[in-house]
């Protein structure tokens, strides 16, 4: 099977009208969503057609990250919106259980305790049957002091993820800093996530923690020499006895959402194909046509198939086996 571990729900336009009405209501009440089953079915059918066009068998779908509005106030707006997203995903999965599995959004509200998001996590896993969660490491969305993932703020969430044995896809949401677009912010937050966690004891505290870093690890594989050097330098907090940086990287998993063949090759050579999951984020910002090839940039299967140093075992690991190993709750959905 070709399992796409990084994809987002395709929702009918009327669903985003609910978001606008929710913001307009200012948290005083939740207006009717008004999304019909037929509209959800039509959106899902359109997404399946896209999947079929590039050979994807199953997508693990989560909310659209830049729509999550974690920094919105009051917090109740965020909770209602994330719950609606998860319900929509559950309806999409119910329509096509052999083509989709759910990855839950979390109502991680800016400035609020992370414990407030845990009831929705429990609901998504225990009641809706989701197989993972989407983790935004910057609930302030570029406009406030979000704690790094190494901070104790996140520990109750990590504990709950280990309890449920579900992985988290680390993926930032919107960006209101005025300095970055949300796409630029994605790469910034992915890089900070890796570096902060590897300079902490989080993986010792939570040995069962499963974290996937979106977009091939941000800038880290490209800048690995810098971080290897700092790991050995005392003035940067390193030492000659420190764990090699490249070894630490293997505590994470990485998706293949990199739109350049050389970047994908670098990722595979840096972390190994046994730590990479096929992902496309399709349809998304990579769905433009590459004028050099005439294909859309996010047709990653064609790109990976053309990398000549990969073996068939490598490709099988990236396309299917790694996802099965990481998302333990997929076993009930897709038998070997």
Short mmCIF file of C-alpha atoms in Angstrom, two decimals:
data_model
loop_
_atom_site.label_atom_id
_atom_site.label_comp_id
_atom_site.label_asym_id
_atom_site.label_seq_id
_atom_site.Cartn_x
_atom_site.Cartn_y
_atom_site.Cartn_z
CA UNK A 1 0.00 0.00 0.00
CA UNK A 2 0.95 3.61 -0.49
CA UNK A 3 0.11 5.28 2.84
CA UNK A 4 0.25 9.08 2.87
CA UNK A 5 1.05 9.98 6.48
CA UNK A 6 0.82 13.76 6.03
CA UNK A 7 -2.40 14.98 4.47
CA UNK A 8 -5.19 17.33 5.49
CA UNK A 9 -8.93 17.08 5.23
CA UNK A 10 -10.61 18.49 2.12
CA UNK A 11 -13.69 20.28 3.44
CA UNK A 12 -16.60 21.84 1.55
CA UNK A 13 -16.48 25.66 1.39
CA UNK A 14 -19.53 25.99 3.65
CA UNK A 15 -17.45 24.52 6.50
CA UNK A 16 -15.24 27.59 6.46
CA UNK A 17 -18.30 29.80 6.56
CA UNK A 18 -18.94 28.21 9.96
CA UNK A 19 -15.44 29.33 10.99
CA UNK A 20 -16.25 32.93 10.02
CA UNK A 21 -19.54 32.81 11.91
CA UNK A 22 -17.80 31.31 14.92
CA UNK A 23 -15.32 34.17 15.03
CA UNK A 24 -18.10 36.71 14.57
CA UNK A 25 -19.99 35.21 17.53
CA UNK A 26 -16.95 35.88 19.72
CA UNK A 27 -17.32 32.77 21.82
CA UNK A 28 -20.79 33.65 23.06
CA UNK A 29 -22.33 30.70 21.22
CA UNK A 30 -21.54 28.18 18.48
CA UNK A 31 -23.64 28.87 15.35
CA UNK A 32 -25.03 25.97 13.30
CA UNK A 33 -22.36 24.34 11.13
CA UNK A 34 -24.71 23.67 8.23
CA UNK A 35 -22.54 21.12 6.40
CA UNK A 36 -24.61 18.43 4.72
CA UNK A 37 -23.56 14.81 4.35
CA UNK A 38 -23.75 15.30 0.58
CA UNK A 39 -21.28 18.19 0.70
CA UNK A 40 -18.83 16.12 2.77
CA UNK A 41 -19.22 13.20 0.37
CA UNK A 42 -18.56 15.44 -2.63
CA UNK A 43 -15.38 16.89 -1.05
CA UNK A 44 -14.14 13.42 -0.11
CA UNK A 45 -14.80 12.11 -3.63
CA UNK A 46 -12.78 14.96 -5.09
CA UNK A 47 -9.89 14.18 -2.79
CA UNK A 48 -10.00 10.48 -3.65
CA UNK A 49 -9.77 11.41 -7.34
CA UNK A 50 -6.60 13.36 -6.55
CA UNK A 51 -5.20 10.42 -4.58
CA UNK A 52 -5.93 8.03 -7.42
CA UNK A 53 -4.19 10.33 -9.89
CA UNK A 54 -0.87 9.91 -8.04
CA UNK A 55 -1.27 6.33 -6.80
CA UNK A 56 -2.05 6.94 -3.11
CA UNK A 57 -4.06 4.18 -1.42
CA UNK A 58 -4.70 5.76 1.98
CA UNK A 59 -4.33 9.21 3.53
CA UNK A 60 -4.02 9.99 7.23
CA UNK A 61 -5.91 13.29 7.33
CA UNK A 62 -5.76 16.09 9.90
CA UNK A 63 -7.17 19.65 10.05
CA UNK A 64 -5.71 22.26 7.71
CA UNK A 65 -2.91 23.64 9.94
CA UNK A 66 -3.08 27.32 9.04
CA UNK A 67 -6.84 27.28 9.71
CA UNK A 68 -6.53 26.02 13.29
CA UNK A 69 -6.44 29.55 14.80
CA UNK A 70 -4.92 28.46 18.12
CA UNK A 71 -4.21 32.07 19.07
CA UNK A 72 -7.85 33.15 18.71
CA UNK A 73 -9.69 34.41 21.78
CA UNK A 74 -11.68 33.48 23.70
CA UNK A 75 -10.38 29.93 24.01
CA UNK A 76 -13.86 28.47 23.61
CA UNK A 77 -13.80 29.47 19.93
CA UNK A 78 -10.72 27.31 19.40
CA UNK A 79 -12.27 24.34 21.21
CA UNK A 80 -15.47 24.49 19.15
CA UNK A 81 -13.54 24.87 15.90
CA UNK A 82 -11.13 21.99 16.55
CA UNK A 83 -13.97 19.73 17.65
CA UNK A 84 -15.83 20.55 14.42
CA UNK A 85 -12.72 19.72 12.39
CA UNK A 86 -12.31 16.37 14.11
CA UNK A 87 -15.98 15.57 13.60
CA UNK A 88 -15.68 16.40 9.90
CA UNK A 89 -12.63 14.16 9.61
CA UNK A 90 -14.50 11.35 11.37
CA UNK A 91 -17.38 11.70 8.88
CA UNK A 92 -14.93 11.58 5.97
CA UNK A 93 -13.31 8.43 7.37
CA UNK A 94 -16.72 6.83 7.91
CA UNK A 95 -17.58 7.41 4.24
CA UNK A 96 -14.34 5.79 3.03
CA UNK A 97 -12.75 3.73 5.83
CA UNK A 98 -10.41 1.98 3.38
CA UNK A 99 -9.05 5.30 2.04
CA UNK A 100 -8.76 7.57 5.09
CA UNK A 101 -7.75 7.47 8.74
CA UNK A 102 -8.03 10.35 11.19
CA UNK A 103 -5.28 12.44 12.76
CA UNK A 104 -6.77 14.74 15.38
CA UNK A 105 -6.42 18.45 15.80
CA UNK A 106 -5.81 19.59 19.39
CA UNK A 107 -7.28 22.76 20.96
CA UNK A 108 -3.90 23.99 22.19
CA UNK A 109 -4.90 27.53 23.05
CA UNK A 110 -2.33 30.30 23.37
CA UNK A 111 -1.55 30.97 27.03
CA UNK A 112 -3.77 28.15 28.32
CA UNK A 113 -2.61 25.01 30.17
CA UNK A 114 -1.94 22.10 27.84
CA UNK A 115 -4.17 19.96 30.07
CA UNK A 116 -7.16 21.79 28.56
CA UNK A 117 -6.51 20.06 25.24
CA UNK A 118 -6.38 16.53 26.62
CA UNK A 119 -10.14 15.78 26.75
CA UNK A 120 -10.40 16.35 22.99
CA UNK A 121 -7.36 14.13 22.43
CA UNK A 122 -9.01 11.37 24.46
CA UNK A 123 -12.29 11.79 22.55
CA UNK A 124 -10.57 11.61 19.17
CA UNK A 125 -8.65 8.45 20.01
CA UNK A 126 -11.18 6.59 22.17
CA UNK A 127 -14.48 7.61 20.54
CA UNK A 128 -13.65 8.66 16.98
CA UNK A 129 -10.99 5.99 16.40
CA UNK A 130 -8.22 8.32 15.22
CA UNK A 131 -4.69 6.99 14.84
CA UNK A 132 -2.57 10.08 15.65
CA UNK A 133 -2.62 13.79 16.46
CA UNK A 134 -1.42 17.04 14.93
CA UNK A 135 0.84 19.01 17.29
CA UNK A 136 1.35 22.74 16.80
CA UNK A 137 4.50 23.72 18.77
CA UNK A 138 3.57 27.43 18.62
CA UNK A 139 0.03 28.04 19.92
CA UNK A 140 0.69 31.81 19.88
CA UNK A 141 1.16 31.56 16.08
CA UNK A 142 4.21 33.80 15.99
CA UNK A 143 2.75 36.53 18.19
CA UNK A 144 3.66 35.42 21.72
CA UNK A 145 5.95 33.41 24.02
CA UNK A 146 5.11 29.81 23.15
CA UNK A 147 7.16 27.33 25.22
CA UNK A 148 9.62 25.16 23.31
CA UNK A 149 8.76 21.47 23.11
CA UNK A 150 11.48 20.78 25.68
CA UNK A 151 9.53 22.78 28.27
CA UNK A 152 7.63 21.01 31.06
CA UNK A 153 4.49 22.73 29.77
CA UNK A 154 4.18 19.95 27.18
CA UNK A 155 4.86 16.99 29.47
CA UNK A 156 1.20 16.17 30.27
CA UNK A 157 0.53 15.94 26.54
CA UNK A 158 3.57 13.72 25.95
CA UNK A 159 2.45 11.46 28.79
CA UNK A 160 -1.01 11.11 27.24
CA UNK A 161 0.42 10.39 23.77
CA UNK A 162 2.52 7.58 25.22
CA UNK A 163 -0.50 6.27 27.13
CA UNK A 164 -2.55 6.04 23.93
CA UNK A 165 0.47 4.89 21.87
CA UNK A 166 -0.22 7.44 19.14
CA UNK A 167 2.32 9.56 17.25
CA UNK A 168 2.16 13.32 16.89
CA UNK A 169 2.84 15.07 13.60
CA UNK A 170 4.72 18.26 14.57
CA UNK A 171 3.32 20.95 12.31
CA UNK A 172 2.86 24.63 13.15
CA UNK A 173 -0.35 26.47 12.30
CA UNK A 174 -0.90 30.09 11.33
CA UNK A 175 1.59 32.93 11.76
CA UNK A 176 0.67 36.39 12.98
CA UNK A 177 4.18 37.73 13.59
CA UNK A 178 4.22 40.06 10.59
CA UNK A 179 7.69 38.73 9.69
CA UNK A 180 6.92 35.30 8.24
CA UNK A 181 4.34 33.68 6.05
CA UNK A 182 2.83 30.55 7.52
CA UNK A 183 4.95 28.43 5.13
CA UNK A 184 8.13 30.12 6.34
CA UNK A 185 6.94 29.64 9.91
CA UNK A 186 6.53 25.91 9.32
CA UNK A 187 10.25 25.51 8.64
CA UNK A 188 11.22 27.73 11.59
CA UNK A 189 9.14 25.78 14.09
CA UNK A 190 10.20 22.37 12.79
CA UNK A 191 13.84 23.31 13.21
CA UNK A 192 13.27 24.68 16.74
CA UNK A 193 11.35 21.53 17.67
CA UNK A 194 14.21 19.22 16.74
CA UNK A 195 16.94 21.32 18.32
CA UNK A 196 15.10 21.98 21.58
CA UNK A 197 14.16 18.33 22.06
CA UNK A 198 17.64 16.98 21.31
CA UNK A 199 19.10 19.38 23.87
CA UNK A 200 16.71 18.11 26.55
CA UNK A 201 15.88 14.91 28.45
CA UNK A 202 12.39 14.58 26.94
CA UNK A 203 13.08 11.27 25.19
CA UNK A 204 14.59 9.87 28.39
CA UNK A 205 11.50 10.92 30.33
CA UNK A 206 9.13 9.61 27.67
CA UNK A 207 10.91 6.72 25.89
CA UNK A 208 7.71 5.74 24.09
CA UNK A 209 7.13 9.19 22.60
CA UNK A 210 6.61 9.14 18.82
CA UNK A 211 7.16 12.44 17.01
CA UNK A 212 7.06 13.00 13.25
CA UNK A 213 8.68 16.20 12.04
CA UNK A 214 6.87 17.69 9.07
CA UNK A 215 8.40 18.80 5.79
CA UNK A 216 11.49 16.63 6.08
CA UNK A 217 12.69 18.18 9.34
CA UNK A 218 12.60 21.83 8.34
CA UNK A 219 16.12 23.17 7.82
CA UNK A 220 17.88 20.63 10.02
CA UNK A 221 19.12 18.09 7.43
CA UNK A 222 20.48 20.95 5.31
CA UNK A 223 22.17 22.61 8.31
CA UNK A 224 23.26 19.40 10.05
CA UNK A 225 26.97 20.29 9.99
CA UNK A 226 26.36 23.34 12.16
CA UNK A 227 24.46 21.36 14.78
CA UNK A 228 26.99 18.52 14.72
CA UNK A 229 29.74 21.03 15.49
CA UNK A 230 27.84 22.80 18.28
CA UNK A 231 27.06 19.47 19.94
CA UNK A 232 30.83 19.08 20.53
CA UNK A 233 31.63 22.65 21.68
CA UNK A 234 31.47 23.43 25.44
CA UNK A 235 30.72 27.12 24.89
CA UNK A 236 27.46 26.08 23.21
CA UNK A 237 26.62 23.60 25.96
CA UNK A 238 28.13 20.64 24.11
CA UNK A 239 30.89 18.21 25.00
CA UNK A 240 33.09 15.62 23.35
CA UNK A 241 31.06 12.89 25.08
CA UNK A 242 27.72 14.11 23.76
CA UNK A 243 25.50 11.85 21.69
CA UNK A 244 26.31 12.47 18.02
CA UNK A 245 23.73 14.81 16.56
CA UNK A 246 22.95 12.52 13.63
CA UNK A 247 22.28 9.68 16.06
CA UNK A 248 19.87 11.89 18.00
CA UNK A 249 17.96 12.64 14.81
CA UNK A 250 16.96 8.99 14.68
CA UNK A 251 14.77 9.54 17.72
CA UNK A 252 12.37 11.29 15.32
CA UNK A 253 10.45 10.29 12.24
CA UNK A 254 10.30 12.49 9.15
CA UNK A 255 7.85 12.85 6.30
CA UNK A 256 8.78 13.26 2.62
CA UNK A 257 7.05 16.60 2.03
CA UNK A 258 10.06 18.10 0.27
CA UNK A 259 9.47 19.43 -3.21
CA UNK A 260 12.98 19.04 -4.58
CA UNK A 261 14.49 15.66 -5.52
CA UNK A 262 17.92 16.59 -4.13
CA UNK A 263 16.34 17.57 -0.82
CA UNK A 264 14.62 14.19 -0.62
CA UNK A 265 17.87 12.41 -1.38
CA UNK A 266 19.61 14.38 1.38
CA UNK A 267 16.88 13.44 3.87
CA UNK A 268 17.13 9.73 3.06
CA UNK A 269 20.92 9.76 3.32
CA UNK A 270 20.91 11.80 6.54
CA UNK A 271 18.32 9.97 8.67
CA UNK A 272 17.83 6.69 6.79
CA UNK A 273 14.81 5.41 4.92
CA UNK A 274 13.78 3.47 8.03
CA UNK A 275 12.88 6.80 9.72
CA UNK A 276 10.97 8.34 6.82
CA UNK A 277 7.25 8.23 6.11
CA UNK A 278 5.68 8.89 2.75
CA UNK A 279 3.75 12.16 2.92
CA UNK A 280 2.45 14.59 0.33
CA UNK A 281 0.29 17.28 2.01
CA UNK A 282 -1.67 16.96 -1.24
CA UNK A 283 -3.66 18.91 -2.23
CA UNK A 284 -1.79 21.86 -0.82
CA UNK A 285 0.81 24.51 -1.54
CA UNK A 286 2.90 22.04 -3.55
CA UNK A 287 0.19 21.30 -6.10
CA UNK A 288 1.56 23.73 -8.70
CA UNK A 289 2.99 22.31 -11.93
CA UNK A 290 6.78 22.13 -12.09
CA UNK A 291 7.71 23.69 -15.47
CA UNK A 292 10.81 21.46 -15.65
CA UNK A 293 8.94 18.18 -15.42
CA UNK A 294 5.34 19.02 -16.33
CA UNK A 295 4.23 17.24 -13.13
CA UNK A 296 2.88 18.76 -9.95
CA UNK A 297 5.57 19.27 -7.32
CA UNK A 298 3.73 17.14 -4.74
CA UNK A 299 3.64 14.00 -6.90
CA UNK A 300 6.27 12.58 -4.55
CA UNK A 301 5.84 8.92 -5.44
CA UNK A 302 7.12 9.56 -8.96
CA UNK A 303 10.04 11.51 -7.50
CA UNK A 304 10.93 8.80 -4.97
CA UNK A 305 10.59 6.03 -7.57
CA UNK A 306 13.22 7.84 -9.66
CA UNK A 307 15.89 8.00 -6.89
CA UNK A 308 18.32 5.38 -8.11
CA UNK A 309 20.13 4.53 -4.86
CA UNK A 310 16.91 3.41 -3.13
CA UNK A 311 16.25 -0.32 -3.06
CA UNK A 312 12.83 -1.89 -3.27
CA UNK A 313 13.04 -2.55 0.48
CA UNK A 314 13.79 1.15 1.03
CA UNK A 315 10.75 2.20 -0.96
CA UNK A 316 8.52 -0.35 0.76
CA UNK A 317 9.63 1.00 4.13
CA UNK A 318 8.89 4.60 3.13
CA UNK A 319 5.59 3.87 1.39
CA UNK A 320 4.05 1.43 3.87
CA UNK A 321 6.07 -0.44 6.47
CA UNK A 322 7.21 2.55 8.53
CA UNK A 323 3.67 3.91 8.79
CA UNK A 324 2.38 0.53 9.92
CA UNK A 325 5.12 0.34 12.56
CA UNK A 326 4.59 3.87 13.86
CA UNK A 327 0.79 4.15 13.75
CA UNK A 328 -0.02 1.10 15.86
CA UNK A 329 -3.77 1.80 15.64
CA UNK A 330 -3.68 1.32 11.87
CA UNK A 331 -3.37 -2.43 12.31
CA UNK A 332 -7.06 -2.77 13.06
CA UNK A 333 -7.86 -0.75 9.94
CA UNK A 334 -5.56 -2.23 7.31
CA UNK A 335 -4.48 -5.85 7.87
CA UNK A 336 -1.10 -6.83 6.53
#
